[in-house]
Amino acid sequence: MRQLIAKRLLQTIPMLFFVSVVCFAMIKMAPGDPVLSFVTPAMHADDIERIRHNMGLDQPAIVQYWEWLKSCLTGNLGYSLINHQPVTEQILDRLPATAGLMGAAIGLAVLLSIPLGLLAGAYRNKWVDKLINFLSYIGISVPLFWLAILFIYFFAVKLHWLPSMGMRTIGTNSAWDVFKHGILPCLVLAFGFMPGYVRYIRSSTIGQLKEDYVQIQYAFGSTRMKILYRHVMKHVLLPVITLLGLSMADLVAGAIVTETIFSWPGIGSLGMTAARGMDYPVIMGITLFSSVMLILGNLAADLLYGIADPRIKQTR
């Protein structure tokens, strides 16, 4: 297992290098000039060039990339062009909010999709299956931003049950207040991933119910629910782990949209603010950090294979 982890971590080095090169090239080709955010109508051209020189933007692109890469290797992602604060500190300050939202959303999506997928597969073409499939089609078709706006309108504006934005109420410092603020963004983010999980689990359940061990359990007098949750669910876990690893990129993208709409103080909202202000160091830092999260998420999914199915561990 240690050799597998070490091998996968070594494989991340060229991947991160490739990601950094592509991201830096896209940023340099993007329209706009970050120096313009510091320019005033009365400013002289020499002052503008002095600002460009102090920011290091007058150097060739390859030199800028090399200087940035050397700083990254020491753990320094640079300084923001807007607030002049270290990028690493800003990301680490907002990491708990993003990690909590993503963890709660993915946990809720898995906990709800497993029983729904099992029921849909067990009662194939029955009214339960048709109802779950109908809700899944709606979830696949509805964009996250539109669903978030609907949730804000009904639960915050009309019913006044939950707060519509932010992570805390001003003057209130309690876990219950944070929990209430996180309900709507967590539900929106989880609902965006549940339909795919439900459909995947449903198809796996239908295939497992045709296996011989299920018929043997029926012969021993086991009930359908007992077979589903004691035997079939064990075999369904492997596809779920696969889906979790593949959906990490969509989870990060969904978190960016959700955090922006609900004003959740996470890495996603920080990235959107940096994109609007053309804050290149922050954009590069968030992109690199998100890539690390995706790679580690896929590594965790790979390791969970060995826990869910010991035969895979023995083969390795």
PDB file of N, CA, C and O in Angstrom, residues 14 30 66 83 86 112 125 137 160 179 202 215 232 235 273 282 291-292 310:
ATOM      1  N   PRO A  14       4.437  15.432 -12.774  1.00  0.00           N
ATOM      2  CA  PRO A  14       4.259  15.921 -14.163  1.00  0.00           C
ATOM      3  C   PRO A  14       2.848  16.422 -14.433  1.00  0.00           C
ATOM      4  O   PRO A  14       2.668  17.344 -15.245  1.00  0.00           O
ATOM      5  N   ALA A  30      -5.591  35.647 -21.887  1.00  0.00           N
ATOM      6  CA  ALA A  30      -6.896  36.224 -21.590  1.00  0.00           C
ATOM      7  C   ALA A  30      -6.869  37.734 -21.799  1.00  0.00           C
ATOM      8  O   ALA A  30      -5.848  38.390 -21.578  1.00  0.00           O
ATOM      9  N   TRP A  66       8.655  31.158 -14.678  1.00  0.00           N
ATOM     10  CA  TRP A  66       9.748  30.541 -13.929  1.00  0.00           C
ATOM     11  C   TRP A  66       9.847  31.121 -12.520  1.00  0.00           C
ATOM     12  O   TRP A  66      10.055  30.387 -11.558  1.00  0.00           O
ATOM     13  N   ASN A  83      -5.463  42.982  -2.888  1.00  0.00           N
ATOM     14  CA  ASN A  83      -5.317  43.321  -1.471  1.00  0.00           C
ATOM     15  C   ASN A  83      -3.894  43.140  -0.952  1.00  0.00           C
ATOM     16  O   ASN A  83      -3.644  43.379   0.233  1.00  0.00           O
ATOM     17  N   PRO A  86      -0.800  37.514   1.105  1.00  0.00           N
ATOM     18  CA  PRO A  86      -0.288  36.248   0.552  1.00  0.00           C
ATOM     19  C   PRO A  86      -1.420  35.355   0.061  1.00  0.00           C
ATOM     20  O   PRO A  86      -2.439  35.188   0.733  1.00  0.00           O
ATOM     21  N   LEU A 112     -28.142   9.481   0.556  1.00  0.00           N
ATOM     22  CA  LEU A 112     -29.486   9.437  -0.016  1.00  0.00           C
ATOM     23  C   LEU A 112     -29.549   8.613  -1.296  1.00  0.00           C
ATOM     24  O   LEU A 112     -30.562   7.955  -1.560  1.00  0.00           O
ATOM     25  N   ASN A 125     -39.322  -0.772 -12.974  1.00  0.00           N
ATOM     26  CA  ASN A 125     -40.526  -0.495 -13.753  1.00  0.00           C
ATOM     27  C   ASN A 125     -41.788  -0.404 -12.903  1.00  0.00           C
ATOM     28  O   ASN A 125     -42.897  -0.358 -13.457  1.00  0.00           O
ATOM     29  N   TYR A 137     -34.195  12.576 -13.453  1.00  0.00           N
ATOM     30  CA  TYR A 137     -34.138  13.313 -14.713  1.00  0.00           C
ATOM     31  C   TYR A 137     -34.241  14.819 -14.464  1.00  0.00           C
ATOM     32  O   TYR A 137     -33.575  15.612 -15.149  1.00  0.00           O
ATOM     33  N   HIS A 160     -39.096  32.243   4.812  1.00  0.00           N
ATOM     34  CA  HIS A 160     -38.240  32.780   5.882  1.00  0.00           C
ATOM     35  C   HIS A 160     -37.771  31.679   6.841  1.00  0.00           C
ATOM     36  O   HIS A 160     -37.630  31.903   8.041  1.00  0.00           O
ATOM     37  N   PHE A 179     -24.679  26.056  10.849  1.00  0.00           N
ATOM     38  CA  PHE A 179     -25.430  24.934  10.280  1.00  0.00           C
ATOM     39  C   PHE A 179     -26.621  25.430   9.470  1.00  0.00           C
ATOM     40  O   PHE A 179     -26.876  24.939   8.357  1.00  0.00           O
ATOM     41  N   ARG A 202     -28.738   2.238  -9.430  1.00  0.00           N
ATOM     42  CA  ARG A 202     -29.891   1.484  -9.941  1.00  0.00           C
ATOM     43  C   ARG A 202     -29.457   0.445 -10.966  1.00  0.00           C
ATOM     44  O   ARG A 202     -29.881  -0.721 -10.903  1.00  0.00           O
ATOM     45  N   GLN A 215     -30.479 -15.516  -5.827  1.00  0.00           N
ATOM     46  CA  GLN A 215     -31.465 -16.596  -5.877  1.00  0.00           C
ATOM     47  C   GLN A 215     -31.268 -17.584  -4.724  1.00  0.00           C
ATOM     48  O   GLN A 215     -32.246 -18.118  -4.180  1.00  0.00           O
ATOM     49  N   VAL A 232     -26.442  -7.171  -1.620  1.00  0.00           N
ATOM     50  CA  VAL A 232     -26.320  -6.416  -2.868  1.00  0.00           C
ATOM     51  C   VAL A 232     -25.560  -5.104  -2.645  1.00  0.00           C
ATOM     52  O   VAL A 232     -24.751  -4.693  -3.484  1.00  0.00           O
ATOM     53  N   HIS A 235     -21.761  -5.071  -3.089  1.00  0.00           N
ATOM     54  CA  HIS A 235     -21.254  -5.075  -4.461  1.00  0.00           C
ATOM     55  C   HIS A 235     -21.516  -3.750  -5.168  1.00  0.00           C
ATOM     56  O   HIS A 235     -20.863  -3.446  -6.162  1.00  0.00           O
ATOM     57  N   THR A 273     -14.052  36.290  -7.294  1.00  0.00           N
ATOM     58  CA  THR A 273     -13.627  37.670  -7.058  1.00  0.00           C
ATOM     59  C   THR A 273     -12.301  37.956  -7.751  1.00  0.00           C
ATOM     60  O   THR A 273     -12.103  39.037  -8.338  1.00  0.00           O
ATOM     61  N   VAL A 282      -3.827  34.948  -7.515  1.00  0.00           N
ATOM     62  CA  VAL A 282      -4.868  34.210  -6.797  1.00  0.00           C
ATOM     63  C   VAL A 282      -5.489  33.151  -7.702  1.00  0.00           C
ATOM     64  O   VAL A 282      -5.753  32.015  -7.268  1.00  0.00           O
ATOM     65  N   SER A 291      -6.266  21.489  -8.382  1.00  0.00           N
ATOM     66  CA  SER A 291      -5.697  20.317  -9.045  1.00  0.00           C
ATOM     67  C   SER A 291      -5.150  19.324  -8.030  1.00  0.00           C
ATOM     68  O   SER A 291      -5.323  18.108  -8.188  1.00  0.00           O
ATOM     69  N   VAL A 292      -4.507  19.839  -6.991  1.00  0.00           N
ATOM     70  CA  VAL A 292      -4.007  18.954  -5.934  1.00  0.00           C
ATOM     71  C   VAL A 292      -5.166  18.238  -5.249  1.00  0.00           C
ATOM     72  O   VAL A 292      -5.096  17.034  -4.950  1.00  0.00           O
ATOM     73  N   PRO A 310     -11.293  -6.511  -0.500  1.00  0.00           N
ATOM     74  CA  PRO A 310      -9.929  -6.972  -0.165  1.00  0.00           C
ATOM     75  C   PRO A 310      -9.259  -7.730  -1.308  1.00  0.00           C
ATOM     76  O   PRO A 310      -8.033  -7.819  -1.334  1.00  0.00           O
TER      77      PRO A 310
END
